[in-house]
mmCIF file of C-alpha atoms and ligand atoms in Angstrom:
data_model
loop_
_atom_site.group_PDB
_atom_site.id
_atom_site.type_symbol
_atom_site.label_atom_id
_atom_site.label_comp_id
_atom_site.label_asym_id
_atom_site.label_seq_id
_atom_site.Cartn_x
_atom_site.Cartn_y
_atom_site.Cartn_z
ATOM 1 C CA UNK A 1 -12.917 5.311 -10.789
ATOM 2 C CA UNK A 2 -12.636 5.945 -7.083
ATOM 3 C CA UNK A 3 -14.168 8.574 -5.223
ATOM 4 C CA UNK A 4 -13.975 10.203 -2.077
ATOM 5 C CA UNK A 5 -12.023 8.267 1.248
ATOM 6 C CA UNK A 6 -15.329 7.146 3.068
ATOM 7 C CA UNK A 7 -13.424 5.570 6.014
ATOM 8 C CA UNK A 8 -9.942 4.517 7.314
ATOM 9 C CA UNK A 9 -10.203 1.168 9.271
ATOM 10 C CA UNK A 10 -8.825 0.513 12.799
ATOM 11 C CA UNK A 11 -8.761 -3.117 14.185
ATOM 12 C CA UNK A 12 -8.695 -2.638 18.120
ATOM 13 C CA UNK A 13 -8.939 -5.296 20.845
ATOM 14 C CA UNK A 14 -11.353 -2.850 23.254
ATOM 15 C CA UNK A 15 -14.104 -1.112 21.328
ATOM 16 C CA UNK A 16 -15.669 0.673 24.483
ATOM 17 C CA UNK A 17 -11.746 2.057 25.394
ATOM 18 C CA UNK A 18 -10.607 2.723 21.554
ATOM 19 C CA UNK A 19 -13.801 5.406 21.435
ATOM 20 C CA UNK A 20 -13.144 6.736 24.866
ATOM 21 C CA UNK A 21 -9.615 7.305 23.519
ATOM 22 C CA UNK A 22 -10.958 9.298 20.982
ATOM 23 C CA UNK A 23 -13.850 11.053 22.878
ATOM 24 C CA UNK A 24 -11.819 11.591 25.599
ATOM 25 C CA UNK A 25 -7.721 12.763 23.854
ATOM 26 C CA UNK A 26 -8.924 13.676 20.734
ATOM 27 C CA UNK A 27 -12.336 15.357 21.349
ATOM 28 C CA UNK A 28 -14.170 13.326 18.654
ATOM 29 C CA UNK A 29 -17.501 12.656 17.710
ATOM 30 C CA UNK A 30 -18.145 8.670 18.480
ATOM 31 C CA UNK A 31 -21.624 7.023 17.489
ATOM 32 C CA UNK A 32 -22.610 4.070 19.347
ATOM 33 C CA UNK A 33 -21.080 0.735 19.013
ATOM 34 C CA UNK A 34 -23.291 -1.748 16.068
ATOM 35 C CA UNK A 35 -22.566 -5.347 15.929
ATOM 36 C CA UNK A 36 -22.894 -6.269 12.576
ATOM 37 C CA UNK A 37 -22.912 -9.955 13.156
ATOM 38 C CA UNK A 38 -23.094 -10.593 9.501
ATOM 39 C CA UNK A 39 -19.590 -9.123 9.310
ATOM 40 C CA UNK A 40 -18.419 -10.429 12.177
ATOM 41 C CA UNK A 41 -17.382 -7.149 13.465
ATOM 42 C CA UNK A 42 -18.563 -4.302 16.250
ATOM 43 C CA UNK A 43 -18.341 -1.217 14.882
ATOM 44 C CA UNK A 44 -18.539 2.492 15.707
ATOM 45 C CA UNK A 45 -17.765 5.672 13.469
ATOM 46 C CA UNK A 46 -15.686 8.543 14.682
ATOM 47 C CA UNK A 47 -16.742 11.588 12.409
ATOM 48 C CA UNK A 48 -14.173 13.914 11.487
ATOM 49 C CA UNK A 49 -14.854 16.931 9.094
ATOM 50 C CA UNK A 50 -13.462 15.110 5.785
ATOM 51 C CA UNK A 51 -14.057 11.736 6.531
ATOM 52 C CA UNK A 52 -14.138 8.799 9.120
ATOM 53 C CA UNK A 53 -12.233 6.389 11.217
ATOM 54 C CA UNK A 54 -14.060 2.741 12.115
ATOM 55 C CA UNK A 55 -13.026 1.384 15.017
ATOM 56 C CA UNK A 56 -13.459 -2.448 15.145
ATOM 57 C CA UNK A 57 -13.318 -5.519 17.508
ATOM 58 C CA UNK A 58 -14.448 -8.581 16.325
ATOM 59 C CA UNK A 59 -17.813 -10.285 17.032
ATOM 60 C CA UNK A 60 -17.839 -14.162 16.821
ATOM 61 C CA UNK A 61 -15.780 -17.185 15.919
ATOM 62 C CA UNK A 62 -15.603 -16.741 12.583
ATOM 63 C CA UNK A 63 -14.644 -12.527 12.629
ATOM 64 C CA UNK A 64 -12.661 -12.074 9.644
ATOM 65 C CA UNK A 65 -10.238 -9.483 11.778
ATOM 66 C CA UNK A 66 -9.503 -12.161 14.644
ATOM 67 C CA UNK A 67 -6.386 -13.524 12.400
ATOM 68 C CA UNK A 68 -5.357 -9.895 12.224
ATOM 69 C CA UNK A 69 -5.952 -8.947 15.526
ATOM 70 C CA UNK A 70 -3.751 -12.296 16.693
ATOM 71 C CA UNK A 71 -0.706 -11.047 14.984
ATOM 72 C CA UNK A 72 -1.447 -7.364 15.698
ATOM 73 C CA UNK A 73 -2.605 -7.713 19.780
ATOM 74 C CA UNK A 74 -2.771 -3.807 20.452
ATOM 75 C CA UNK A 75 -4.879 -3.583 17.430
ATOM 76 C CA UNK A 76 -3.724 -1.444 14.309
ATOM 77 C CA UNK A 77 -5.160 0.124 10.946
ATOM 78 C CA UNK A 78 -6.923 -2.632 8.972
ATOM 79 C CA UNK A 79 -8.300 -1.063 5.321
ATOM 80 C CA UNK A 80 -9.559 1.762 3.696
ATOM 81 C CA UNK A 81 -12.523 2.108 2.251
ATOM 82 C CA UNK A 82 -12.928 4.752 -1.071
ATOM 83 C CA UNK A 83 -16.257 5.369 -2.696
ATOM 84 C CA UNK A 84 -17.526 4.106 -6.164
ATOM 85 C CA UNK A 85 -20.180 5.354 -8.167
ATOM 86 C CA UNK A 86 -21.188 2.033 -9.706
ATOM 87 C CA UNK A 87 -19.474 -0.936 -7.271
ATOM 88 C CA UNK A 88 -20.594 -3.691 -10.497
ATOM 89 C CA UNK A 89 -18.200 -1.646 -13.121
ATOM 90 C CA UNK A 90 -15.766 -0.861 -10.558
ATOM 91 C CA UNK A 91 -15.655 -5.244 -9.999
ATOM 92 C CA UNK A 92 -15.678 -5.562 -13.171
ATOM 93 C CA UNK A 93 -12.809 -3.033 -13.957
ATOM 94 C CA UNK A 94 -10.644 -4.559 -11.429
ATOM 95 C CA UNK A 95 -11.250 -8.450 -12.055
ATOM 96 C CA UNK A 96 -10.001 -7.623 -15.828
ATOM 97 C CA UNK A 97 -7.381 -6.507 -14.687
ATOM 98 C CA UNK A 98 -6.013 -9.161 -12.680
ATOM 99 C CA UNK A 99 -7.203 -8.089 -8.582
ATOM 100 C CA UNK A 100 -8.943 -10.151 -6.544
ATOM 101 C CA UNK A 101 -11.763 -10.175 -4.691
ATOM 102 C CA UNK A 102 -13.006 -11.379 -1.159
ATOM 103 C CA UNK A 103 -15.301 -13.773 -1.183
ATOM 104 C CA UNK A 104 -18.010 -14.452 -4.161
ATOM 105 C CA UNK A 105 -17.164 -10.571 -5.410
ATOM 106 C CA UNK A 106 -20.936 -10.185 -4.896
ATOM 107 C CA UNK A 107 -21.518 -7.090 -3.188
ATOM 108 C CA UNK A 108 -22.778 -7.180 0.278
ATOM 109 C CA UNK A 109 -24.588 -4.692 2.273
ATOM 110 C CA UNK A 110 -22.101 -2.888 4.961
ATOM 111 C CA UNK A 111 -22.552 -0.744 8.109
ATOM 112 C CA UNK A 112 -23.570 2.143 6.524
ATOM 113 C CA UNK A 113 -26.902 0.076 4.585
ATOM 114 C CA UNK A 114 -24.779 0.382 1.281
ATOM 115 C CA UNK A 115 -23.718 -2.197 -1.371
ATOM 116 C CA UNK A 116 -19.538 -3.183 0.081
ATOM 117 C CA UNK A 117 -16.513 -5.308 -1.574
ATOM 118 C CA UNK A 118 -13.310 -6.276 -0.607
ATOM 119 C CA UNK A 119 -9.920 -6.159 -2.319
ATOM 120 C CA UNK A 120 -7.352 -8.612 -1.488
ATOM 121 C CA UNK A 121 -4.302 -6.806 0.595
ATOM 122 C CA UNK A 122 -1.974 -8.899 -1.627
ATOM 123 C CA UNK A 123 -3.087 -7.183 -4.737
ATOM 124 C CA UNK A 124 -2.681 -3.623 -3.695
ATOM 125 C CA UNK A 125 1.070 -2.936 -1.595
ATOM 126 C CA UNK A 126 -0.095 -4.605 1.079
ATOM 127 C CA UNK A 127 -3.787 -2.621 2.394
ATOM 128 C CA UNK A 128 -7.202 -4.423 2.281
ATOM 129 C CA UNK A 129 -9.502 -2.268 0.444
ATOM 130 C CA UNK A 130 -13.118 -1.879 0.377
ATOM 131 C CA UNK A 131 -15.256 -0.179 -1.868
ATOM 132 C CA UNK A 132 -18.509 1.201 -1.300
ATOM 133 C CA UNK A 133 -20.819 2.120 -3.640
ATOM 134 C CA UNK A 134 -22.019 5.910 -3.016
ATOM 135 C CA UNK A 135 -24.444 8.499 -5.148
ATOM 136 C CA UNK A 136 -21.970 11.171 -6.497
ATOM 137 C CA UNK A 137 -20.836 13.690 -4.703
ATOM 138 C CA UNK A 138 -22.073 17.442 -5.070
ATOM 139 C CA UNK A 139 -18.858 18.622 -4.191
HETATM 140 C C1 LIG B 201 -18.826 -3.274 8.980
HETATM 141 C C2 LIG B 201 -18.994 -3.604 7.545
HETATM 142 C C3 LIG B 201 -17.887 -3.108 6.678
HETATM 143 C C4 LIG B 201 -18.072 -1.618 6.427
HETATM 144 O O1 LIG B 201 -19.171 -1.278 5.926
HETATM 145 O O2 LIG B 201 -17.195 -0.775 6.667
HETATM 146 C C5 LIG B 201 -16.515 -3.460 7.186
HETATM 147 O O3 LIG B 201 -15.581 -2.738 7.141
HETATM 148 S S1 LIG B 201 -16.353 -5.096 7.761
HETATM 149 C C6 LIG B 201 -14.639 -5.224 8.162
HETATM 150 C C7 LIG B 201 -14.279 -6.612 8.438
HETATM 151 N N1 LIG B 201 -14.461 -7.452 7.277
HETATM 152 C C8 LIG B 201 -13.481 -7.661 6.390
HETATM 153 O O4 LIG B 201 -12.345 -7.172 6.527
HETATM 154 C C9 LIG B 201 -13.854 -8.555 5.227
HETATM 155 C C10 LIG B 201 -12.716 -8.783 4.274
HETATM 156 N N2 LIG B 201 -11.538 -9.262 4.967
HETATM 157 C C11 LIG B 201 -11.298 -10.584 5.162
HETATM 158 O O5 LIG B 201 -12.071 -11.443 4.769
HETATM 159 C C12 LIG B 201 -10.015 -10.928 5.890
HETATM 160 O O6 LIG B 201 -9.651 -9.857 6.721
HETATM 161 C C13 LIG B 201 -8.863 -11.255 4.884
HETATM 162 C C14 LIG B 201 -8.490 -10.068 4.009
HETATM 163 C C15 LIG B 201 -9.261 -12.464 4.012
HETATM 164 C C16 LIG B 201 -7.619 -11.618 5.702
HETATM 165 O O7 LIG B 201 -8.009 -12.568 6.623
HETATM 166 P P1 LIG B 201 -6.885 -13.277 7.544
HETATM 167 O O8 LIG B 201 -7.587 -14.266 8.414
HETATM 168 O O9 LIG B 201 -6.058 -12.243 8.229
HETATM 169 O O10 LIG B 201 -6.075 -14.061 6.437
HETATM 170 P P2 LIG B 201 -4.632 -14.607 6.478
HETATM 171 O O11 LIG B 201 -4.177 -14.754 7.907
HETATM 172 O O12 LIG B 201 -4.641 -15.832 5.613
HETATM 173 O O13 LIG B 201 -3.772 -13.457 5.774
HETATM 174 C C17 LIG B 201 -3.383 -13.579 4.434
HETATM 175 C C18 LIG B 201 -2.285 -12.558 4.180
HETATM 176 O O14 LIG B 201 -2.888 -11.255 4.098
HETATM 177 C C19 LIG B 201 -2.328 -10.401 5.093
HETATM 178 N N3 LIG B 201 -3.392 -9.562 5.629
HETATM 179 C C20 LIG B 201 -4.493 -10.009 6.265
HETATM 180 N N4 LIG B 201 -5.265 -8.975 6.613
HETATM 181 C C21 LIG B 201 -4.628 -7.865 6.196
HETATM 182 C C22 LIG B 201 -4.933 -6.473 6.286
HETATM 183 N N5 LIG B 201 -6.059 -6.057 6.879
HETATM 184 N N6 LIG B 201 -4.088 -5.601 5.738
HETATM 185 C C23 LIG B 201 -2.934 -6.017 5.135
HETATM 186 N N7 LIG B 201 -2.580 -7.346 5.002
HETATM 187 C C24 LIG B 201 -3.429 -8.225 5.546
HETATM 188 C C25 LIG B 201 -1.751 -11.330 6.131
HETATM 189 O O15 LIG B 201 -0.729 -10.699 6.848
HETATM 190 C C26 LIG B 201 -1.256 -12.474 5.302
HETATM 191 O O16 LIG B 201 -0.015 -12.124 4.736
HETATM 192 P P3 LIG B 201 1.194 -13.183 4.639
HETATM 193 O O17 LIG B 201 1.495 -13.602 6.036
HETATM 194 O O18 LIG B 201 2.308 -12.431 3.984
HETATM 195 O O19 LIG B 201 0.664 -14.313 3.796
HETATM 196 CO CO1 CO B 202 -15.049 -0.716 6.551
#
C-alpha cells in the first residue's frame, strides 16, 4: 500500500536556526518558512535528492507538536510521512485492521496542497505517521 518516503519530520524549537543549520553544515537546499496556521505548525522543506526533511516549530496555542516539543526541548524527529495512491482505501485498510486515526480520519489538506492523515504513534512501535495521498510514481 505505501509508496515512496515523502518526508521525515523534525520538531525544532528555532525554525530560522534549524534551516541555517542545514544551509549552513550541511549545504542543503531550504525553502522559505510557511505557517500553516491550520496545522498549527511553521514549516520549511529541506530537499535532498531522494526525499525531504520538514523542519517544524509550532504556531499557536493549540500546535499539536507543543506537547512534544515540552518533553523534547532541543527538538527531535516527530513522524514520517509515506505516500499513498488512494489515502480513502489506505483509511479504510488500516481502520479494519485495528489502527487509529488522528482526529475525524477525514483527510485534510497539508503543506504540500495534498489530501494528509495521521496515524496514532501508539499503533505503529512508537512513530506518528502520516500519509499523503500522491499520483503514482513514474519511477
Ligand atoms: C504541515 C502539514 C503536515 C504536512 O503536510 O506535512 C504536517 O506534517 S503537520 C505536523 C503537525 N501535526 C500533527 O502532527 C498532527 C497529528 N499529531 C497530533 O495530533 C499530535 O502530535 C498527537 C499525535 C495527538 C500527539 O499529541 P501530544 O500532545 O504529544 O499527545 P500526548 O502528550 O497525549 O501523547 C500521547 C502519547 O503519544 C506519544 N507521542 C506523542 N507524539 C509523538 C510522536 N510524534 N512520536 C512518537 N510518540 C509520540 C507521547 O509520548 C505519549 O506517550 P505516553 O507518554 O507513553 O502516553
Ligand atoms: Co508532515
Amino acid at each position: 500500500m505505501i509508496g515512496r518516503l515523502n518526508h521525515v519530520a523534525i520538531a525544532v524549537p528555532d525554525l530560522d536556526a534549524a534551516a541555517a543549520l542545514y544551509r549552513s553544515a550541511l549545504g542543503a537546499s531550504v525553502s522559505n518558512p510557511l505557517p500553516l496556521p491550520e496545522h498549527g505548525v511553521t514549516v520549511v522543506f529541506v530537499a535532498l535528492p531522494n526525499s525531504k526533511i520538514e523542519l517544524m516549530s509550532p504556531l499557536g496555542a493549540a500546535s499539536p507538536i507543543k506537547s512534544f516539543l515540552d518533553r523534547n526541548p532541543g527538538g527531535g524527529m516527530h513522524h514520517l510521512c509515506f505516500e499513498v495512491e488512494d489515502i480513502l482505501a489506505a483509511r479504510d485498510t488500516l481502520l479494519a485492521q485495528g489502527a487509529r486515526m488522528i482526529g475525524t480520519g477525514t483527510p485534510q489538506v497539508g503543506a504540500h496542497g495534498l489530501p494528509v492523515l495521521f496515524l496514532h504513534p501508539k499503533d505503529f512501535n512508537g512513530t506518528l505517521i502520516e500519509l499523503e495521498e500522491c499520483a503514482k510514481s513514474s519511477e
